C-alpha atoms as one frame of an Amber mdcrd trajectory, in Angstrom:
protein
  15.135  -2.903  15.794  16.436  -2.968  12.149  17.991  -6.525  13.854  14.540
  -7.770  13.747  13.325  -6.123  11.626  15.560  -7.622   9.246  15.800 -11.220
   9.733  11.909 -11.152   9.822  12.060 -10.731   5.939  14.932 -13.291   5.945
  12.101 -15.727   8.004   9.961 -15.059   5.719  11.675 -15.893   2.628  13.735
 -18.816   3.605   9.075 -21.031   4.133   3.225 -26.090  -1.410  -8.897 -38.523
  -9.886  -6.209 -39.843  -7.230  -4.912 -42.463 -10.252  -3.537 -40.440 -14.245
  -3.954 -37.004 -15.204  -6.311 -35.113 -16.469  -6.443 -35.224 -20.772  -4.629
 -32.762 -22.009  -7.569 -32.178 -24.305  -8.091 -28.363 -25.677  -8.670 -25.473
 -23.576 -11.186 -22.925 -25.502  -9.895 -19.208 -25.625 -12.627 -17.388 -23.691
 -15.412 -15.274 -25.512 -13.941 -11.867 -25.084 -10.266 -10.284 -24.614  -8.622
 -10.381 -21.488  -9.985  -6.827 -20.194  -6.643  -5.087 -18.629  -6.875  -2.678
 -16.413  -4.779  -0.366 -14.018  -4.215  -2.094 -10.887  -6.051   0.141  -8.220
  -3.206   0.523  -5.522  -1.218   3.736  -6.167   2.419   1.129  -5.663   1.244
  -1.057  -8.595   1.754   1.891 -11.548   1.994   0.387 -14.387   1.046  -2.755
 -13.826  -2.394  -4.014 -15.121  -4.962  -6.005 -13.801  -7.803  -8.937 -14.533
  -9.465 -12.066 -14.455  -9.988 -14.696 -16.191 -12.988 -17.779 -15.843 -12.253
 -21.341 -15.378 -14.157 -24.184 -15.713 -14.427 -25.162 -11.512 -14.065 -29.425
 -12.643 -12.575 -29.539 -15.663 -14.603 -32.413 -16.458 -17.667 -30.217 -16.708
 -16.426 -27.511 -18.715 -20.001 -25.836 -19.524 -20.891 -26.077 -15.477 -20.147
 -24.132 -12.753 -16.932 -21.397 -13.176 -14.085 -19.360 -11.011 -12.116 -16.392
 -11.541  -8.306 -16.167 -12.283  -6.898 -13.640 -10.842  -3.866 -12.205 -12.989
  -1.444  -8.970 -13.060   0.751  -7.589 -16.273   3.147  -5.756 -16.615   4.386
  -5.113 -20.455   7.736  -5.657 -21.654   9.793  -2.095 -21.241  11.145  -3.331
 -25.217   7.821  -3.094 -27.258   9.780  -3.394 -30.436  11.701  -6.545 -28.965
   9.183  -7.922 -27.024   8.826 -12.385 -27.628   5.696 -12.901 -25.994   4.403
 -13.407 -22.192   6.291 -15.036 -19.289   4.037 -16.842 -16.817   5.336 -16.396
 -12.985   3.799 -18.582  -9.585   5.982 -18.010  -5.778   4.981 -20.780  -4.481
   3.068 -21.404  -1.481   0.837 -23.120  -2.070  -0.526 -20.231  -1.134   1.994
 -17.368  -2.752   0.191 -14.699  -5.211   1.608 -14.204  -8.699  -0.889 -11.072
  -8.875   1.493  -9.824  -5.797   4.156 -10.935  -7.071   4.083  -8.626 -10.510
   2.412  -6.149  -8.192   5.421  -5.051  -5.923   7.711  -6.432  -7.316   9.812
  -7.335 -10.475  10.934 -10.900 -10.563  12.901 -10.402 -13.760  16.055  -9.683
 -14.829  16.620  -6.866 -17.218  16.811  -8.214 -20.241  13.400 -11.059 -19.323
  11.375  -7.505 -19.208  12.715  -6.228 -22.270  11.415  -8.769 -24.354   8.676
 -10.628 -22.188   5.060  -9.292 -20.703   5.089 -10.314 -17.180   2.842 -11.631
 -16.586   1.415 -13.219 -12.395  -1.139 -15.472 -12.096  -3.195 -16.247  -8.357
  -4.026 -20.333  -8.701  -7.389 -21.062  -7.647  -8.224 -20.861  -4.016  -5.976
 -17.808  -3.545  -6.065 -14.536  -3.258  -7.405 -12.114  -6.538  -8.475 -15.459
  -7.672 -12.390 -17.169  -6.329 -11.090 -18.028  -2.891 -10.657 -21.265  -0.733
 -11.955 -19.628   2.752 -11.480 -20.983   6.280 -11.897 -20.333   9.463  -8.536
 -18.487  10.327  -9.033 -19.505  14.143  -9.328 -23.269  13.606  -6.463 -22.462
  10.900  -4.427 -21.762  13.902  -5.714 -24.362  15.842  -4.605 -27.252  13.503
  -0.949 -25.897  13.309  -0.815 -25.552  17.022  -1.619 -28.875  17.704   0.959
 -30.580  15.060   3.738 -31.756  17.709   1.705 -33.947  19.519   3.526 -36.094
  22.360   0.736 -39.370  23.369  -1.898 -40.451  21.439  -4.724 -38.870  23.148
  -2.487 -35.340  21.207  -2.870 -36.904  18.359  -6.733 -37.949  18.475  -6.867
 -34.795  18.956  -4.484 -33.003  15.743  -7.053 -34.812  13.777 -10.151 -33.808
  15.362  -9.032 -30.165  14.576  -7.274 -30.845  11.210 -11.144 -32.581  10.099
 -12.743 -29.683  11.883 -10.671 -26.971   9.746 -10.909 -28.559   6.229 -14.811
 -29.376   7.021 -15.253 -25.671   7.498 -13.256 -24.730   4.255 -14.937 -27.226
   1.746 -18.687 -25.782   3.460 -17.475 -21.778   3.048 -15.780 -22.232  -0.810
 -18.380 -23.572  -3.171 -17.253 -26.983  -4.340 -13.579 -25.296  -4.831 -11.929
 -27.031  -1.738 -12.879 -30.521  -4.353 -10.926 -28.971  -6.739  -7.871 -27.327
  -5.943  -4.774 -29.875  -6.708  -2.058 -29.231  -8.987  -3.768 -31.129 -11.781
  -6.417 -28.340 -11.812  -4.082 -25.201 -11.706  -2.689 -26.964 -14.561  -5.751
 -26.482 -16.980  -6.065 -23.134 -15.634  -2.302 -22.039 -16.581  -2.927 -23.274
 -19.945  -6.506 -21.832 -20.197  -4.111 -18.263 -19.550  -1.896 -19.007 -21.917
  -4.953 -19.223 -25.213  -6.405 -15.950 -23.182  -3.505 -14.260 -24.009  -2.985
 -15.736 -27.510   0.426 -17.521 -27.151   0.575 -20.663 -28.764   3.315 -22.312
 -26.258   4.007 -21.340 -22.882   6.683 -19.731 -21.171   6.908 -20.123 -17.893
   8.708 -19.500 -14.558   8.183 -21.120 -11.276   9.269 -20.776  -7.867   9.182
 -23.298  -5.155   6.041 -24.779  -5.119   5.546 -22.905  -8.303   7.881 -25.826
  -9.736   5.000 -28.697  -9.455   3.049 -26.119 -11.271   6.083 -26.632 -14.516
   6.508 -30.052 -14.080   3.139 -31.212 -14.058   2.352 -28.686 -17.232   5.591
 -30.983 -18.832   3.350 -33.679 -18.314  -0.017 -32.629 -19.310   0.751 -30.487
 -22.157   3.768 -31.656 -23.598   2.760 -29.905 -27.346   2.826 -26.024 -25.783
   6.018 -26.082 -24.108   8.027 -22.838 -25.227   9.792 -22.877 -22.122   9.691
 -24.233 -18.496  11.864 -23.058 -15.371  11.522 -24.635 -12.497  13.722 -23.241
  -9.501  13.863 -25.081  -5.726  12.177 -29.016  -6.770   9.925 -30.098  -5.478
  10.174 -33.924  -5.395   6.262 -35.233  -5.819   7.547 -38.919  -6.057   7.849
 -38.859  -2.233   5.442 -41.479  -1.046   7.257 -42.447   2.528   6.517 -40.340
   5.082  10.348 -41.033   6.710  11.489 -39.794   3.071   9.089 -36.848   3.504
  11.218 -36.065   6.996  14.780 -36.853   5.959  15.016 -34.784   2.748  13.697
 -32.095   5.154  16.059 -32.397   7.893  19.436 -32.998   6.275  20.177 -29.442
   5.021  19.281 -28.190   8.125  21.655 -30.323  10.333  24.705 -29.598   7.840
  24.217 -26.088   8.069  23.797 -26.376  11.465  27.028 -28.027  11.507  28.767
 -25.757   9.373  27.733 -22.722  11.056  28.731 -24.639  14.597  32.296 -24.781
  12.881  32.186 -21.083  11.393  31.977 -19.989  15.404  34.034 -22.286  16.494
  36.886 -20.877  14.349  35.664 -17.150  14.291  36.130 -15.222  16.827  33.660
 -12.221  15.836  30.761 -15.195  16.649  29.382 -14.416  20.415  29.743 -18.361
  20.501  33.923 -18.971  19.697  35.844 -20.571  22.530  32.098 -22.438  23.755
  31.934 -25.297  21.622  28.937 -24.223  19.692  27.843 -27.979  19.993  27.921
 -28.127  23.030  25.906 -25.426  23.678  23.674 -25.762  21.805  22.891 -29.477
  22.617  22.267 -28.114  26.665  20.018 -25.229  26.015  18.204 -27.794  23.896
  18.245 -30.547  26.769  16.342 -27.417  29.076  14.336 -26.855  26.238  12.763
 -30.422  26.327  12.781 -30.790  30.134  10.935 -27.533  30.138  13.304 -24.962
  32.547  14.687 -22.991  29.882  13.419 -18.997  29.887  14.329 -15.994  28.316
  15.160 -12.345  30.558  11.103 -12.115  31.067  11.325 -15.806  32.604   8.712
 -16.951  30.011   9.712 -20.580  28.739  11.443 -20.852  25.879  10.230 -24.195
  23.225  12.601 -26.852  21.885  10.191 -25.555  18.832  11.048 -22.192  19.052
  14.954 -22.834  20.029  14.807 -25.054  16.331  13.498 -21.664  14.833  16.531
 -19.889  15.152  18.539 -23.748  14.028  16.786 -23.222  11.602  18.123 -19.981
  10.494  21.889 -21.320  10.440  20.297 -21.743   6.579  21.327 -18.634   5.781
  24.689 -17.893   6.584  24.218 -14.011   6.232  22.773 -14.281  10.044  25.297
 -16.207  11.833  26.737 -13.242  13.516  22.761 -13.031  15.339  21.679 -16.638
  15.727  25.079 -16.575  18.149  24.399 -13.881  19.261  20.645 -15.129  20.570
  22.246 -18.321  21.248  25.015 -16.777  24.188  22.286 -14.556  25.611  19.695
 -17.955  25.978  23.029 -19.450  27.690  23.463 -16.305  29.442  20.049 -15.436
  31.039  20.319 -12.547  29.301  19.117  -9.691  26.465  16.840 -11.529  23.900
  13.232 -12.225  25.402  11.148 -15.337  23.854   9.158 -12.363  21.611  12.537
 -10.663  20.663  13.500 -14.760  19.183  10.100 -15.253  17.635  10.163 -11.852
  15.737  13.849 -12.652  14.622  13.392 -16.142  13.528  10.315 -16.296  12.391
   7.179 -18.762  13.836   4.581 -20.654  11.513   2.277 -18.787  10.050  -1.456
 -19.163   8.611  -1.710 -19.545   5.112  -4.186 -20.700   2.774  -2.233 -23.697
   1.877  -3.475 -27.180   3.786  -6.679 -28.534   1.695  -4.442 -27.820  -1.435
  -1.614 -29.998   0.591  -3.489 -32.589   1.014  -5.290 -32.474  -2.352  -1.570
 -33.487  -3.583   0.173 -35.067  -1.086  -0.551 -38.717   0.679   1.558 -38.767
   3.597  -0.300 -41.251   6.151   1.170 -40.715   9.172  -1.569 -43.013  11.475
  -0.884 -43.111  14.479   0.970 -41.051  17.840   3.413 -43.969  18.036   4.493
 -43.577  14.337   4.830 -40.390  14.440   7.383 -41.001  17.866   9.272 -43.516
  16.235  10.181 -40.938  13.224  10.812 -38.050  15.230  13.084 -40.857  17.842
  14.714 -41.712  14.085  15.432 -38.171  12.995  17.035 -37.015  16.616  19.310
 -40.276  15.650  20.198 -39.708  12.111  20.707 -35.433  12.912  21.296 -35.192
  16.197  22.416 -31.851  16.495  18.920 -30.168  15.208  16.701 -33.556  15.042
  13.845 -31.277  13.266  13.415 -28.842  10.355   9.798 -27.010  10.629   9.059
 -28.535   7.108   8.763 -31.575   9.248   4.985 -31.060  10.390   3.348 -30.914
   6.577   3.570 -34.189   7.050   0.490 -34.663   9.493  -1.247 -31.819   7.752
  -3.596 -33.983   6.902  -4.181 -36.906   9.881  -7.599 -37.238   9.485  -8.766
 -34.104   7.120 -10.892 -36.287   5.286  -9.575 -34.219   1.911  -9.632 -36.819
  -0.798  -5.810 -36.603  -2.319  -6.588 -35.959  -6.096  -3.244 -35.449  -7.248
  -0.993 -38.341  -5.368   2.156 -38.362  -5.883   4.072 -40.496  -8.378   7.435
 -39.963 -10.274   7.396 -37.703 -13.092   5.852 -39.024 -16.770   7.119 -36.034
 -19.293   7.263 -37.518 -23.465   7.551 -35.268 -26.294   8.187 -31.680 -24.396
  10.977 -29.210 -25.424  14.440 -29.216 -23.038  13.279 -27.998 -20.196  15.150
 -25.967 -17.077  15.729 -27.187 -12.978  17.269 -24.922 -10.526  18.182 -26.047
  -7.501  20.411 -24.644  -4.789  22.995 -27.326  -2.746  22.089 -24.925   0.458
  18.464 -25.336  -0.011  16.837 -25.580   3.280  12.835 -26.081   1.627  12.441
 -27.476  -1.564  16.087 -29.305  -0.617  18.883 -30.276  -3.386  17.985 -33.688
  -3.431  14.239 -32.449  -4.839  15.464 -30.861  -7.580  18.176 -33.558  -8.778
  15.524 -35.933  -8.600  13.069 -34.080 -10.685  16.213 -33.423 -12.744  16.624
 -36.614 -13.857  12.669 -38.243 -13.835  12.256 -35.307 -16.186  15.456 -35.007
 -18.153  15.932 -31.417 -17.722  19.014 -29.361 -17.375  19.955 -28.953 -14.466
  21.879 -25.235 -13.010  23.202 -25.739  -9.725  23.770 -23.266  -7.175  26.299
 -23.798  -5.141  25.381 -21.680  -2.066  22.257 -20.939   0.068  19.119 -20.017
   0.874  15.651 -20.786  -0.949  15.560 -20.506  -5.037  18.236 -18.578  -7.210
  16.853 -16.878 -10.315  15.371 -13.345 -10.653  16.230  -9.454  -9.794  19.258
  -9.118  -7.539  18.981 -12.258  -7.214  22.390 -14.328  -5.535  24.153 -15.496
  -9.081  25.012 -14.019 -12.215  25.874 -17.275 -13.307  22.302 -18.383 -12.507
  20.950 -15.580 -14.509  23.088 -15.450 -17.599  21.755 -19.331 -18.200  18.519
 -18.953 -16.930  17.408 -15.721 -19.652  19.389 -17.174 -22.627  16.968 -20.262
 -22.358  14.274 -17.803 -21.901  15.108 -15.740 -24.794  16.735 -17.108 -27.053
  15.334 -20.990 -25.804  18.936 -21.813 -25.934  19.565 -24.718 -22.518  22.374
 -24.839 -20.269  24.981 -27.066 -20.436  24.571 -30.483 -18.958  26.372 -29.915
 -15.475  26.425 -26.189 -15.309  27.566 -25.362 -11.824  27.270 -21.761 -10.377
  30.427 -21.222  -7.890  28.648 -19.466  -4.277  28.494 -15.634  -3.537  27.402
 -15.929  -0.235  29.003 -15.373   2.750  28.820 -15.456   7.379  29.176 -11.432
   8.063  25.694  -9.246   7.886  25.686  -6.644   5.638  23.012  -5.067   4.624
  23.294  -5.770   1.117  23.545  -9.893   1.397  20.612  -9.337   3.866  18.037
  -8.254   1.506  15.974 -10.729   0.226  17.540 -11.764  -3.592  14.755 -11.793
  -5.256  10.914 -12.118  -4.627  10.370 -15.608  -4.799   7.624 -17.157  -2.683
   7.815 -19.343   0.387   7.552 -23.037   0.365   4.883 -22.553   3.058   3.825
 -24.502   6.610
């Protein structure tokens, strides 16, 4: 049970107008100061909660309003306080309020100098919620692996039913949840906090918030850190699928090489790639079963290969694959509990508002998957490939479509990228840094995002802290060595920091 609980935690931490930006006009401060009150949860002692009102539609500032939820941890050394720092954990669908309530994402040095402010983007958690039927959400997710045009048409039907339901149950909010609205909300939070300029940390999908804030409000930037960056300039479904699958193939190859040369791996001496290829063929044929005789699908198996992007669990991955090969030990329930499944989340309408990735038919989808299998022969697929099917037939308008970043007159920005990030992949961070001119901090290790309390790299933390506190940007080309090892240890297996997953 300890192993399964640990792996469930790791699986959860591995996984976001149709033209111009809305103009960066002034956002008026609320009439009254933020009414901070102690958060109600006992485990959130010392954290204050509040909400502010913002326009549902910024083109109609005097029209309907929505609520934005906030949580605050005050600076631990008020005499040295610099101001407030806003944080979002990603998603789309992650809660900055929960992040601040129940964890401490920043280092002690930052904690001393800043009030840490978590916010829930519109549609999420303590903000005005985007309400969607959970059964329709699960039904749409279940249809994401079509094997015929009829299946593809059924996916489109389920997506449309889900998105229609979200629109019907959210009082117009579903039409105003793209990232450009979130950017305007961030500026309203800045004004409500009384900050002349914004200091912000965005993890994962939260990086897009920082990127586009710098585009819309460059003159209101104090310091922006984006850790694990989206590349919102990808306009090809193939490039999206390719870049999401490449790091999983690389991770699997490194895992296989480790197993084949490490006597403690359960697959030592068996040719790891060959073992996995045989299991994959059996899974595709429907003949791979677990100890209870239950079928193990290709996608069940893919969740195990995805876990190779975390070296700390390589020994357990080898153990599960050996058990499947030998028909002993692991059940499908064990595997799913250990390595994760697609989970329900509030992201589909937000995703489709921000991304136009059009797959038009089953034939096109099958061709894309065939190309992936040819390009990445071991794994053939990453769970994040499925994002490209989220909007098939949905009817949700992409109001913030992809395009290269265009940031003018902003102060230095900082982007962080992990070379082996399996979600917001390093190639994306390189592209975003190149487009924005941001200072890039590379972490040479594994996992999804790097900065923060308990994070894997003191080198990353020191560089980011100097920037946040003293506005000293990291030197160009800074690269921090990996601290990751394949050995499973309690210390290394804990979540390094509470950055939210790049959601399914």
